[in-house]
mmCIF file of C-alpha atoms and ligand atoms in Angstrom:
data_model
loop_
_atom_site.group_PDB
_atom_site.id
_atom_site.type_symbol
_atom_site.label_atom_id
_atom_site.label_comp_id
_atom_site.label_asym_id
_atom_site.label_seq_id
_atom_site.Cartn_x
_atom_site.Cartn_y
_atom_site.Cartn_z
ATOM 1 C CA UNK V 1 195.170 26.503 -126.139
ATOM 2 C CA UNK V 2 192.893 27.286 -128.124
ATOM 3 C CA UNK V 3 194.603 29.764 -130.286
ATOM 4 C CA UNK V 4 191.788 31.052 -132.114
ATOM 5 C CA UNK V 5 189.937 31.874 -128.958
ATOM 6 C CA UNK V 6 193.191 33.270 -127.364
ATOM 7 C CA UNK V 7 192.866 36.017 -130.738
ATOM 8 C CA UNK V 8 189.491 36.325 -129.956
ATOM 9 C CA UNK V 9 189.177 37.044 -126.357
ATOM 10 C CA UNK V 10 191.691 39.735 -126.568
ATOM 11 C CA UNK V 11 190.821 41.043 -130.179
ATOM 12 C CA UNK V 12 193.755 39.879 -132.227
ATOM 13 C CA UNK V 13 193.953 40.612 -135.981
ATOM 14 C CA UNK V 14 196.989 38.223 -136.600
ATOM 15 C CA UNK V 15 199.574 35.704 -135.255
ATOM 16 C CA UNK V 16 202.510 34.893 -137.119
ATOM 17 C CA UNK V 17 204.514 31.973 -136.406
ATOM 18 C CA UNK V 18 208.019 31.777 -137.695
ATOM 19 C CA UNK V 19 210.112 28.612 -138.029
ATOM 20 C CA UNK V 20 213.566 28.257 -139.628
ATOM 21 C CA UNK V 21 216.181 24.973 -139.701
ATOM 22 C CA UNK V 22 218.658 26.362 -140.717
ATOM 23 C CA UNK V 23 219.046 29.310 -137.760
ATOM 24 C CA UNK V 24 216.946 27.421 -135.064
ATOM 25 C CA UNK V 25 214.858 30.714 -135.291
ATOM 26 C CA UNK V 26 211.094 30.054 -132.994
ATOM 27 C CA UNK V 27 209.301 33.354 -133.002
ATOM 28 C CA UNK V 28 205.567 34.708 -132.513
ATOM 29 C CA UNK V 29 204.476 37.821 -133.987
ATOM 30 C CA UNK V 30 201.054 38.912 -131.917
ATOM 31 C CA UNK V 31 199.431 41.891 -134.568
ATOM 32 C CA UNK V 32 197.426 43.075 -131.911
ATOM 33 C CA UNK V 33 195.865 46.012 -133.793
ATOM 34 C CA UNK V 34 196.328 48.178 -136.686
ATOM 35 C CA UNK V 35 193.470 50.954 -136.643
ATOM 36 C CA UNK V 36 195.384 53.844 -135.721
ATOM 37 C CA UNK V 37 198.485 52.678 -137.818
ATOM 38 C CA UNK V 38 200.996 49.717 -138.250
ATOM 39 C CA UNK V 39 201.981 47.836 -135.238
ATOM 40 C CA UNK V 40 204.791 48.859 -133.041
ATOM 41 C CA UNK V 41 206.330 46.872 -130.532
ATOM 42 C CA UNK V 42 210.008 44.895 -129.641
ATOM 43 C CA UNK V 43 211.062 41.556 -129.789
ATOM 44 C CA UNK V 44 211.481 39.847 -126.266
ATOM 45 C CA UNK V 45 213.580 37.007 -126.744
ATOM 46 C CA UNK V 46 213.357 34.776 -123.545
ATOM 47 C CA UNK V 47 213.893 31.217 -122.506
ATOM 48 C CA UNK V 48 209.488 30.183 -122.218
ATOM 49 C CA UNK V 49 209.193 27.163 -120.079
ATOM 50 C CA UNK V 50 206.393 25.960 -122.881
ATOM 51 C CA UNK V 51 204.714 27.450 -125.851
ATOM 52 C CA UNK V 52 201.713 28.316 -124.190
ATOM 53 C CA UNK V 53 204.027 30.594 -122.000
ATOM 54 C CA UNK V 54 205.460 32.332 -125.226
ATOM 55 C CA UNK V 55 202.005 32.564 -126.818
ATOM 56 C CA UNK V 56 200.231 33.640 -123.620
ATOM 57 C CA UNK V 57 203.412 36.694 -123.062
ATOM 58 C CA UNK V 58 203.344 37.783 -127.336
ATOM 59 C CA UNK V 59 199.100 38.109 -126.711
ATOM 60 C CA UNK V 60 199.367 40.348 -123.662
ATOM 61 C CA UNK V 61 202.177 42.352 -124.456
ATOM 62 C CA UNK V 62 200.962 43.227 -128.054
ATOM 63 C CA UNK V 63 197.087 43.998 -127.045
ATOM 64 C CA UNK V 64 199.110 46.637 -124.178
ATOM 65 C CA UNK V 65 201.360 48.263 -126.969
ATOM 66 C CA UNK V 66 198.214 48.927 -128.873
ATOM 67 C CA UNK V 67 196.529 50.862 -125.586
ATOM 68 C CA UNK V 68 199.785 52.523 -124.948
ATOM 69 C CA UNK V 69 200.623 53.636 -129.165
ATOM 70 C CA UNK V 70 196.738 55.230 -128.212
ATOM 71 C CA UNK V 71 196.734 56.606 -124.864
ATOM 72 C CA UNK V 72 200.138 58.989 -126.390
ATOM 73 C CA UNK V 73 198.290 59.994 -129.501
ATOM 74 C CA UNK V 74 200.309 58.347 -132.002
ATOM 75 C CA UNK V 75 199.228 56.813 -135.140
ATOM 76 C CA UNK V 76 200.570 52.793 -134.352
ATOM 77 C CA UNK V 77 198.984 50.271 -133.602
ATOM 78 C CA UNK V 78 199.834 47.502 -131.211
ATOM 79 C CA UNK V 79 201.690 44.260 -131.953
ATOM 80 C CA UNK V 80 205.020 42.606 -130.313
ATOM 81 C CA UNK V 81 207.100 39.445 -130.863
ATOM 82 C CA UNK V 82 208.959 36.443 -129.250
ATOM 83 C CA UNK V 83 211.732 34.950 -130.197
ATOM 84 C CA UNK V 84 212.149 31.422 -128.028
ATOM 85 C CA UNK V 85 214.961 30.639 -126.679
ATOM 86 C CA UNK V 86 218.473 31.511 -124.473
ATOM 87 C CA UNK V 87 219.778 35.314 -124.849
ATOM 88 C CA UNK V 88 222.741 34.903 -123.276
ATOM 89 C CA UNK V 89 223.687 31.630 -125.372
ATOM 90 C CA UNK V 90 221.643 31.314 -128.792
ATOM 91 C CA UNK V 91 221.758 35.058 -130.016
ATOM 92 C CA UNK V 92 223.695 35.166 -133.564
ATOM 93 C CA UNK V 93 223.859 37.200 -136.458
ATOM 94 C CA UNK V 94 221.547 34.056 -138.730
ATOM 95 C CA UNK V 95 218.978 34.203 -135.946
ATOM 96 C CA UNK V 96 218.290 37.820 -136.050
ATOM 97 C CA UNK V 97 218.524 38.516 -140.360
ATOM 98 C CA UNK V 98 216.140 35.240 -140.484
ATOM 99 C CA UNK V 99 213.719 37.144 -138.070
ATOM 100 C CA UNK V 100 213.893 39.622 -139.384
ATOM 101 C CA UNK V 101 213.247 38.256 -143.090
ATOM 102 C CA UNK V 102 209.973 37.146 -141.684
ATOM 103 C CA UNK V 103 209.255 40.859 -139.942
ATOM 104 C CA UNK V 104 209.897 42.017 -143.764
ATOM 105 C CA UNK V 105 207.362 39.756 -145.063
ATOM 106 C CA UNK V 106 204.714 41.169 -142.744
ATOM 107 C CA UNK V 107 205.129 44.304 -145.440
ATOM 108 C CA UNK V 108 204.961 47.053 -142.681
ATOM 109 C CA UNK V 109 202.233 45.603 -141.188
ATOM 110 C CA UNK V 110 204.461 44.961 -137.571
ATOM 111 C CA UNK V 111 207.599 47.254 -136.835
ATOM 112 C CA UNK V 112 209.801 45.652 -134.023
ATOM 113 C CA UNK V 113 212.021 47.623 -132.255
ATOM 114 C CA UNK V 114 214.266 46.055 -129.458
ATOM 115 C CA UNK V 115 212.814 44.502 -125.993
ATOM 116 C CA UNK V 116 213.686 42.673 -122.968
ATOM 117 C CA UNK V 117 216.588 39.991 -123.637
ATOM 118 C CA UNK V 118 217.194 41.757 -127.231
ATOM 119 C CA UNK V 119 219.184 44.928 -128.093
ATOM 120 C CA UNK V 120 220.694 47.432 -130.482
ATOM 121 C CA UNK V 121 222.875 45.208 -132.201
ATOM 122 C CA UNK V 122 220.319 42.666 -132.463
ATOM 123 C CA UNK V 123 218.460 45.095 -134.588
ATOM 124 C CA UNK V 124 220.935 46.132 -136.421
ATOM 125 C CA UNK V 125 220.817 42.265 -137.862
ATOM 126 C CA UNK V 126 217.492 43.033 -138.440
ATOM 127 C CA UNK V 127 217.569 46.216 -139.958
ATOM 128 C CA UNK V 128 219.744 44.385 -142.757
ATOM 129 C CA UNK V 129 216.663 42.102 -143.462
ATOM 130 C CA UNK V 130 213.901 45.112 -143.199
ATOM 131 C CA UNK V 131 213.839 48.803 -143.092
ATOM 132 C CA UNK V 132 210.477 47.460 -140.073
ATOM 133 C CA UNK V 133 212.469 48.079 -136.875
ATOM 134 C CA UNK V 134 213.330 50.937 -134.903
ATOM 135 C CA UNK V 135 215.505 51.263 -132.067
ATOM 136 C CA UNK V 136 218.657 51.440 -133.733
ATOM 137 C CA UNK V 137 221.733 53.104 -133.018
ATOM 138 C CA UNK V 138 222.548 57.191 -133.348
ATOM 139 C CA UNK V 139 224.560 56.209 -135.569
ATOM 140 C CA UNK V 140 222.752 54.493 -137.873
ATOM 141 C CA UNK V 141 220.561 56.846 -137.937
ATOM 142 C CA UNK V 142 217.952 55.851 -135.673
ATOM 143 C CA UNK V 143 217.181 56.891 -132.018
ATOM 144 C CA UNK V 144 220.015 55.401 -129.409
ATOM 145 C CA UNK V 145 218.972 55.536 -126.325
ATOM 146 C CA UNK V 146 215.050 56.126 -125.595
ATOM 147 C CA UNK V 147 215.526 56.573 -121.341
ATOM 148 C CA UNK V 148 216.287 60.829 -121.797
ATOM 149 C CA UNK V 149 212.796 61.009 -123.128
ATOM 150 C CA UNK V 150 211.378 58.215 -120.702
ATOM 151 C CA UNK V 151 212.692 60.160 -117.557
ATOM 152 C CA UNK V 152 211.383 63.211 -119.086
ATOM 153 C CA UNK V 153 208.041 61.740 -119.588
ATOM 154 C CA UNK V 154 207.521 60.184 -116.265
ATOM 155 C CA UNK V 155 208.376 63.808 -114.815
ATOM 156 C CA UNK V 156 205.883 65.477 -116.797
ATOM 157 C CA UNK V 157 203.737 62.750 -115.684
ATOM 158 C CA UNK V 158 204.491 62.908 -111.934
ATOM 159 C CA UNK V 159 203.844 67.497 -111.945
ATOM 160 C CA UNK V 160 200.647 66.342 -113.062
ATOM 161 C CA UNK V 161 199.855 64.289 -110.433
ATOM 162 C CA UNK V 162 201.209 66.701 -108.228
ATOM 163 C CA UNK V 163 198.778 69.349 -109.948
ATOM 164 C CA UNK V 164 195.875 67.074 -108.891
ATOM 165 C CA UNK V 165 196.870 66.704 -105.437
ATOM 166 C CA UNK V 166 197.849 70.022 -104.275
ATOM 167 C CA UNK V 167 197.374 72.061 -106.544
ATOM 168 C CA UNK V 168 200.395 73.255 -108.337
ATOM 169 C CA UNK V 169 202.406 71.275 -109.830
ATOM 170 C CA UNK V 170 205.885 72.399 -108.731
ATOM 171 C CA UNK V 171 208.331 69.593 -106.709
ATOM 172 C CA UNK V 172 210.149 71.876 -104.880
ATOM 173 C CA UNK V 173 210.699 70.616 -101.257
ATOM 174 C CA UNK V 174 208.650 67.469 -102.281
ATOM 175 C CA UNK V 175 210.344 63.741 -100.456
ATOM 176 C CA UNK V 176 210.698 61.445 -103.423
ATOM 177 C CA UNK V 177 211.115 57.809 -102.999
ATOM 178 C CA UNK V 178 212.759 56.937 -106.133
ATOM 179 C CA UNK V 179 213.483 52.564 -106.367
ATOM 180 C CA UNK V 180 215.930 51.718 -108.950
ATOM 181 C CA UNK V 181 219.126 53.936 -109.826
ATOM 182 C CA UNK V 182 219.017 52.748 -113.465
ATOM 183 C CA UNK V 183 218.401 54.341 -116.784
ATOM 184 C CA UNK V 184 215.262 56.148 -116.245
ATOM 185 C CA UNK V 185 215.617 57.060 -112.733
ATOM 186 C CA UNK V 186 219.076 58.878 -113.265
ATOM 187 C CA UNK V 187 217.324 61.495 -115.808
ATOM 188 C CA UNK V 188 214.323 61.754 -113.387
ATOM 189 C CA UNK V 189 216.150 62.154 -111.134
ATOM 190 C CA UNK V 190 218.329 65.076 -112.737
ATOM 191 C CA UNK V 191 214.931 66.844 -113.627
ATOM 192 C CA UNK V 192 214.071 66.306 -110.052
ATOM 193 C CA UNK V 193 216.873 67.835 -108.314
ATOM 194 C CA UNK V 194 216.829 70.243 -110.487
ATOM 195 C CA UNK V 195 213.308 71.607 -109.683
ATOM 196 C CA UNK V 196 214.758 71.484 -105.832
ATOM 197 C CA UNK V 197 213.188 67.960 -104.931
ATOM 198 C CA UNK V 198 214.376 65.784 -101.720
ATOM 199 C CA UNK V 199 215.416 62.304 -102.955
ATOM 200 C CA UNK V 200 215.817 59.097 -101.253
ATOM 201 C CA UNK V 201 217.281 56.843 -104.366
ATOM 202 C CA UNK V 202 217.790 52.237 -103.750
ATOM 203 C CA UNK V 203 219.095 50.035 -106.115
ATOM 204 C CA UNK V 204 220.512 46.567 -105.682
ATOM 205 C CA UNK V 205 223.721 47.496 -107.277
ATOM 206 C CA UNK V 206 226.085 49.680 -105.029
ATOM 207 C CA UNK V 207 227.732 51.811 -108.455
ATOM 208 C CA UNK V 208 224.169 52.218 -109.549
ATOM 209 C CA UNK V 209 223.870 54.635 -107.253
ATOM 210 C CA UNK V 210 227.321 56.383 -107.227
ATOM 211 C CA UNK V 211 226.622 56.697 -110.345
ATOM 212 C CA UNK V 212 223.715 59.260 -109.762
ATOM 213 C CA UNK V 213 225.517 60.945 -106.736
ATOM 214 C CA UNK V 214 227.776 62.377 -109.501
ATOM 215 C CA UNK V 215 225.589 64.753 -111.187
ATOM 216 C CA UNK V 216 222.440 64.973 -107.472
ATOM 217 C CA UNK V 217 222.549 64.981 -104.119
ATOM 218 C CA UNK V 218 220.065 62.433 -102.897
ATOM 219 C CA UNK V 219 219.852 60.589 -99.438
ATOM 220 C CA UNK V 220 220.782 56.129 -99.934
ATOM 221 C CA UNK V 221 218.170 54.192 -98.841
ATOM 222 C CA UNK V 222 218.462 49.925 -98.347
ATOM 223 C CA UNK V 223 216.658 48.652 -101.493
ATOM 224 C CA UNK V 224 213.797 46.952 -98.368
ATOM 225 C CA UNK V 225 213.435 50.286 -97.007
ATOM 226 C CA UNK V 226 212.179 52.476 -99.938
ATOM 227 C CA UNK V 227 208.493 51.242 -99.005
ATOM 228 C CA UNK V 228 208.492 52.760 -96.057
ATOM 229 C CA UNK V 229 210.433 56.280 -96.116
ATOM 230 C CA UNK V 230 207.272 58.894 -95.277
ATOM 231 C CA UNK V 231 207.526 60.965 -98.570
ATOM 232 C CA UNK V 232 204.631 62.388 -100.632
ATOM 233 C CA UNK V 233 206.042 60.329 -103.850
ATOM 234 C CA UNK V 234 207.361 57.041 -104.443
ATOM 235 C CA UNK V 235 208.549 56.825 -108.426
ATOM 236 C CA UNK V 236 209.290 53.169 -109.486
ATOM 237 C CA UNK V 237 212.457 52.701 -112.085
ATOM 238 C CA UNK V 238 213.133 49.071 -111.012
ATOM 239 C CA UNK V 239 211.082 46.186 -111.211
ATOM 240 C CA UNK V 240 207.469 45.367 -111.910
ATOM 241 C CA UNK V 241 204.815 44.109 -109.829
ATOM 242 C CA UNK V 242 206.072 45.917 -106.720
ATOM 243 C CA UNK V 243 202.482 47.462 -105.808
ATOM 244 C CA UNK V 244 201.222 44.178 -103.939
ATOM 245 C CA UNK V 245 200.054 43.207 -100.543
ATOM 246 C CA UNK V 246 202.963 43.994 -99.021
ATOM 247 C CA UNK V 247 204.264 47.310 -100.414
ATOM 248 C CA UNK V 248 200.924 48.995 -100.286
ATOM 249 C CA UNK V 249 199.293 48.840 -96.770
ATOM 250 C CA UNK V 250 203.274 50.709 -95.971
ATOM 251 C CA UNK V 251 202.554 53.423 -98.041
ATOM 252 C CA UNK V 252 203.070 57.257 -96.430
ATOM 253 C CA UNK V 253 203.230 58.498 -100.377
ATOM 254 C CA UNK V 254 200.240 60.828 -101.807
ATOM 255 C CA UNK V 255 201.050 59.837 -105.164
ATOM 256 C CA UNK V 256 203.227 56.920 -107.379
ATOM 257 C CA UNK V 257 204.717 57.861 -110.837
ATOM 258 C CA UNK V 258 207.015 56.130 -111.915
ATOM 259 C CA UNK V 259 208.631 54.258 -115.181
ATOM 260 C CA UNK V 260 208.332 50.975 -114.314
ATOM 261 C CA UNK V 261 206.619 47.923 -116.390
ATOM 262 C CA UNK V 262 203.232 45.920 -114.912
ATOM 263 C CA UNK V 263 203.754 48.401 -111.804
ATOM 264 C CA UNK V 264 200.324 46.160 -110.108
ATOM 265 C CA UNK V 265 201.100 42.580 -109.469
ATOM 266 C CA UNK V 266 197.465 42.135 -109.905
ATOM 267 C CA UNK V 267 195.482 44.774 -111.678
ATOM 268 C CA UNK V 268 192.102 45.008 -110.400
ATOM 269 C CA UNK V 269 192.941 44.532 -107.007
ATOM 270 C CA UNK V 270 195.919 46.593 -106.575
ATOM 271 C CA UNK V 271 194.660 49.427 -108.386
ATOM 272 C CA UNK V 272 191.509 49.645 -106.487
ATOM 273 C CA UNK V 273 193.437 49.470 -103.212
ATOM 274 C CA UNK V 274 195.435 52.712 -103.728
ATOM 275 C CA UNK V 275 192.414 54.449 -104.515
ATOM 276 C CA UNK V 276 190.667 53.341 -101.736
ATOM 277 C CA UNK V 277 194.551 54.506 -100.149
ATOM 278 C CA UNK V 278 193.095 57.790 -101.762
ATOM 279 C CA UNK V 279 196.708 57.310 -103.519
ATOM 280 C CA UNK V 280 196.933 58.717 -106.661
ATOM 281 C CA UNK V 281 198.300 56.600 -109.505
ATOM 282 C CA UNK V 282 199.907 57.855 -112.544
ATOM 283 C CA UNK V 283 199.513 54.286 -114.695
ATOM 284 C CA UNK V 284 202.509 53.146 -116.338
ATOM 285 C CA UNK V 285 201.851 52.368 -119.389
ATOM 286 C CA UNK V 286 200.989 56.000 -119.233
ATOM 287 C CA UNK V 287 204.031 57.867 -117.805
ATOM 288 C CA UNK V 288 205.962 55.422 -119.374
ATOM 289 C CA UNK V 289 205.059 56.506 -122.707
ATOM 290 C CA UNK V 290 208.370 58.604 -123.762
ATOM 291 C CA UNK V 291 210.236 55.116 -124.576
ATOM 292 C CA UNK V 292 207.560 54.661 -127.418
ATOM 293 C CA UNK V 293 206.893 58.194 -128.822
ATOM 294 C CA UNK V 294 210.689 58.026 -128.632
ATOM 295 C CA UNK V 295 211.019 54.982 -130.865
ATOM 296 C CA UNK V 296 207.970 56.479 -133.125
ATOM 297 C CA UNK V 297 209.977 59.345 -133.926
ATOM 298 C CA UNK V 298 212.588 57.237 -135.660
ATOM 299 C CA UNK V 299 209.704 56.528 -138.116
ATOM 300 C CA UNK V 300 209.413 60.255 -139.100
ATOM 301 C CA UNK V 301 213.620 60.489 -139.516
ATOM 302 C CA UNK V 302 215.161 61.214 -135.388
ATOM 303 C CA UNK V 303 215.097 64.600 -133.329
ATOM 304 C CA UNK V 304 215.267 64.337 -129.629
ATOM 305 C CA UNK V 305 214.393 67.321 -129.252
ATOM 306 C CA UNK V 306 211.044 67.084 -130.708
ATOM 307 C CA UNK V 307 210.324 63.300 -129.276
ATOM 308 C CA UNK V 308 210.936 65.368 -126.094
ATOM 309 C CA UNK V 309 208.056 68.105 -127.131
ATOM 310 C CA UNK V 310 206.069 65.174 -127.778
ATOM 311 C CA UNK V 311 206.701 63.929 -124.666
ATOM 312 C CA UNK V 312 205.629 67.004 -122.814
ATOM 313 C CA UNK V 313 201.863 65.962 -123.776
ATOM 314 C CA UNK V 314 202.137 63.789 -121.064
ATOM 315 C CA UNK V 315 201.106 66.028 -118.375
ATOM 316 C CA UNK V 316 197.799 66.636 -120.538
ATOM 317 C CA UNK V 317 197.393 63.231 -120.655
ATOM 318 C CA UNK V 318 198.095 62.054 -116.792
ATOM 319 C CA UNK V 319 195.779 65.234 -116.168
ATOM 320 C CA UNK V 320 193.340 63.543 -118.693
ATOM 321 C CA UNK V 321 193.273 60.245 -117.195
ATOM 322 C CA UNK V 322 192.399 61.777 -113.720
ATOM 323 C CA UNK V 323 189.960 63.562 -115.077
ATOM 324 C CA UNK V 324 188.050 60.266 -116.486
ATOM 325 C CA UNK V 325 188.486 58.179 -113.351
ATOM 326 C CA UNK V 326 187.123 60.981 -110.988
ATOM 327 C CA UNK V 327 184.242 61.737 -112.633
ATOM 328 C CA UNK V 328 183.372 57.428 -113.174
ATOM 329 C CA UNK V 329 184.404 57.504 -109.715
ATOM 330 C CA UNK V 330 187.301 54.635 -110.879
ATOM 331 C CA UNK V 331 190.856 53.792 -110.708
ATOM 332 C CA UNK V 332 193.120 55.486 -112.855
ATOM 333 C CA UNK V 333 194.475 52.359 -114.396
ATOM 334 C CA UNK V 334 190.850 52.006 -115.740
ATOM 335 C CA UNK V 335 190.329 55.426 -117.121
ATOM 336 C CA UNK V 336 193.586 55.098 -119.024
ATOM 337 C CA UNK V 337 191.970 52.174 -120.915
ATOM 338 C CA UNK V 338 188.710 54.214 -121.412
ATOM 339 C CA UNK V 339 190.815 57.367 -123.279
ATOM 340 C CA UNK V 340 192.725 54.603 -125.485
ATOM 341 C CA UNK V 341 189.906 53.040 -126.232
ATOM 342 C CA UNK V 342 187.847 56.408 -126.987
ATOM 343 C CA UNK V 343 190.716 57.164 -129.653
ATOM 344 C CA UNK V 344 190.793 53.643 -130.935
ATOM 345 C CA UNK V 345 187.035 53.585 -131.648
ATOM 346 C CA UNK V 346 186.688 57.271 -132.705
ATOM 347 C CA UNK V 347 190.072 57.516 -135.192
ATOM 348 C CA UNK V 348 189.734 54.149 -136.191
ATOM 349 C CA UNK V 349 186.574 54.988 -137.371
ATOM 350 C CA UNK V 350 187.997 57.456 -139.113
ATOM 351 C CA UNK V 351 190.318 54.988 -141.043
ATOM 352 C CA UNK V 352 187.545 52.574 -141.750
ATOM 353 C CA UNK V 353 186.339 55.403 -143.841
ATOM 354 C CA UNK V 354 189.639 55.128 -146.014
ATOM 355 C CA UNK V 355 189.630 51.993 -145.935
ATOM 356 C CA UNK V 356 193.377 52.265 -146.250
ATOM 357 C CA UNK V 357 196.001 53.871 -143.968
ATOM 358 C CA UNK V 358 197.866 56.228 -146.082
ATOM 359 C CA UNK V 359 196.428 59.629 -146.469
ATOM 360 C CA UNK V 360 197.858 62.049 -143.678
ATOM 361 C CA UNK V 361 200.024 59.404 -141.943
ATOM 362 C CA UNK V 362 203.496 60.575 -143.306
ATOM 363 C CA UNK V 363 206.193 58.050 -143.166
ATOM 364 C CA UNK V 364 203.996 56.063 -141.074
ATOM 365 C CA UNK V 365 201.600 56.002 -143.928
ATOM 366 C CA UNK V 366 204.225 55.590 -146.204
ATOM 367 C CA UNK V 367 205.991 52.812 -144.778
ATOM 368 C CA UNK V 368 201.984 50.736 -144.449
ATOM 369 C CA UNK V 369 201.825 50.859 -148.039
ATOM 370 C CA UNK V 370 204.989 49.555 -149.080
HETATM 371 P P1 LIG T 1 217.976 50.325 -115.897
HETATM 372 O O1 LIG T 1 218.192 48.090 -115.839
HETATM 373 O O2 LIG T 1 218.664 50.768 -116.230
HETATM 374 O O3 LIG T 1 217.058 50.021 -114.424
HETATM 375 C C1 LIG T 1 216.821 49.219 -113.330
HETATM 376 C C2 LIG T 1 217.276 49.186 -112.337
HETATM 377 O O4 LIG T 1 217.152 48.804 -111.040
HETATM 378 C C3 LIG T 1 218.710 48.461 -112.341
HETATM 379 O O5 LIG T 1 219.766 49.552 -111.526
HETATM 380 C C4 LIG T 1 218.780 47.255 -110.872
HETATM 381 O O6 LIG T 1 220.000 46.909 -110.049
HETATM 382 C C5 LIG T 1 217.659 47.592 -109.835
HETATM 383 N N1 LIG T 1 216.677 47.069 -108.949
HETATM 384 C C6 LIG T 1 216.522 46.028 -109.470
HETATM 385 N N2 LIG T 1 215.663 44.806 -108.752
HETATM 386 C C7 LIG T 1 215.380 46.139 -107.762
HETATM 387 C C8 LIG T 1 215.011 46.330 -106.686
HETATM 388 N N3 LIG T 1 214.093 45.285 -106.058
HETATM 389 N N4 LIG T 1 215.299 47.416 -105.924
HETATM 390 C C9 LIG T 1 216.167 48.832 -106.090
HETATM 391 N N5 LIG T 1 216.401 48.737 -107.426
HETATM 392 C C10 LIG T 1 216.732 47.603 -108.002
HETATM 393 O O7 LIG T 1 216.602 50.249 -116.959
HETATM 394 P P2 LIG T 1 215.835 51.323 -116.832
HETATM 395 O O8 LIG T 1 216.002 51.174 -118.456
HETATM 396 O O9 LIG T 1 215.966 52.057 -116.072
HETATM 397 O O10 LIG T 1 214.074 51.027 -116.738
HETATM 398 C C11 LIG T 1 213.273 50.828 -115.581
HETATM 399 C C12 LIG T 1 212.085 50.315 -115.424
HETATM 400 O O11 LIG T 1 210.840 51.752 -116.246
HETATM 401 C C13 LIG T 1 211.629 48.946 -116.287
HETATM 402 O O12 LIG T 1 210.939 48.257 -116.217
HETATM 403 C C14 LIG T 1 211.387 49.740 -117.651
HETATM 404 O O13 LIG T 1 211.012 48.333 -118.319
HETATM 405 C C15 LIG T 1 210.971 50.748 -118.103
HETATM 406 N N6 LIG T 1 211.264 51.404 -118.800
HETATM 407 C C16 LIG T 1 212.164 52.284 -118.831
HETATM 408 C C17 LIG T 1 211.901 52.640 -120.738
HETATM 409 C C18 LIG T 1 213.375 53.105 -120.852
HETATM 410 O O14 LIG T 1 213.282 54.207 -121.976
HETATM 411 N N7 LIG T 1 214.364 52.539 -120.930
HETATM 412 C C19 LIG T 1 211.021 52.572 -121.208
HETATM 413 C C20 LIG T 1 210.022 52.316 -120.704
HETATM 414 C C21 LIG T 1 209.372 51.533 -119.831
#
């Protein structure tokens, strides 16, 4: 792979390769853009087939974080890290403390968090070596499980879509097909149920569905039946790449709004396919940004009520994305990129005038200075 060319292509500022013999650490930290603030993004631990696969992943994911933070209105940039290795056998204190040292060495330009293959406990080891880490447990002053805030953001984002489609944001009596009965879906279903929606739910794991049914009533369907439900809304909260050539032709849904990451298998093709079918798609990284809003709040001294309040703004953000899509006759996933780029150019531009990340950014600005 041509490293500088790849960085240039995606617009990265800095990529750091970390290696340590004693711990066996091999990691890459990618800082995509710090125009809005320090680059925040999780650390993924994965047994990549090749070094190039790892680098590709971290470049792609860190860029995604820049857009996510920009659209969510946060004063944060985009970054991500990958640790190359098997998360089921190779995790230990030394590995994560060593990684923490590397994060610390970046002086606050990059702030990490948990991601696929890493968890709260790993981040607590990282915390022993650096304060540039979020997603630690509530007991240690962190924000804990982000799912309630993510789910709330998905809920209000779904209401924004309803408002666009049907002229009011009520979900009462609407049939909603929910894929996945995990953490996000569980809290989401509680909001939907208390508003009077009729829920169809599925999960590969029966016990997950059972747990959801302890607090709400829903029709249970098999995993492969969810795409065929005659419902007005589809809410994917399990896997990525579920909006594809096989699933979309089956859809009778009018709206797709869910928390799962990377829902479009092929962004351009399937984003356009949904638009052509008249299905309103709430871009995943916009509607699930409650998770990022939640960890960003940790930097200011965590309060869940404040994080929830901020997540409420996802309603207006989704409306703005839809307006851009309508005005420019483009799919919503491209409209959200436009909105993110607008903010990066405008606010990022102000930052350049003052040439430092100090000023009105509160504790986040402080973190950048140290
Ligand atoms: P989770 O692991 O708690 O739940 C996912 C559920 O999906 C599991 O119960 C799993 O059994 C089920 N599942 C997997 N494949 C399935 C299939 N084919 N059909 C039906 N069910 C299936 O995860 P979560 O925290 O609820 O996150 C859900 C999605 O939202 C993920 O894509 C995640 O990346 C994304 N997300 C989560 C957060 C958050 O705050 N937790 C934030 C942003 C994005």
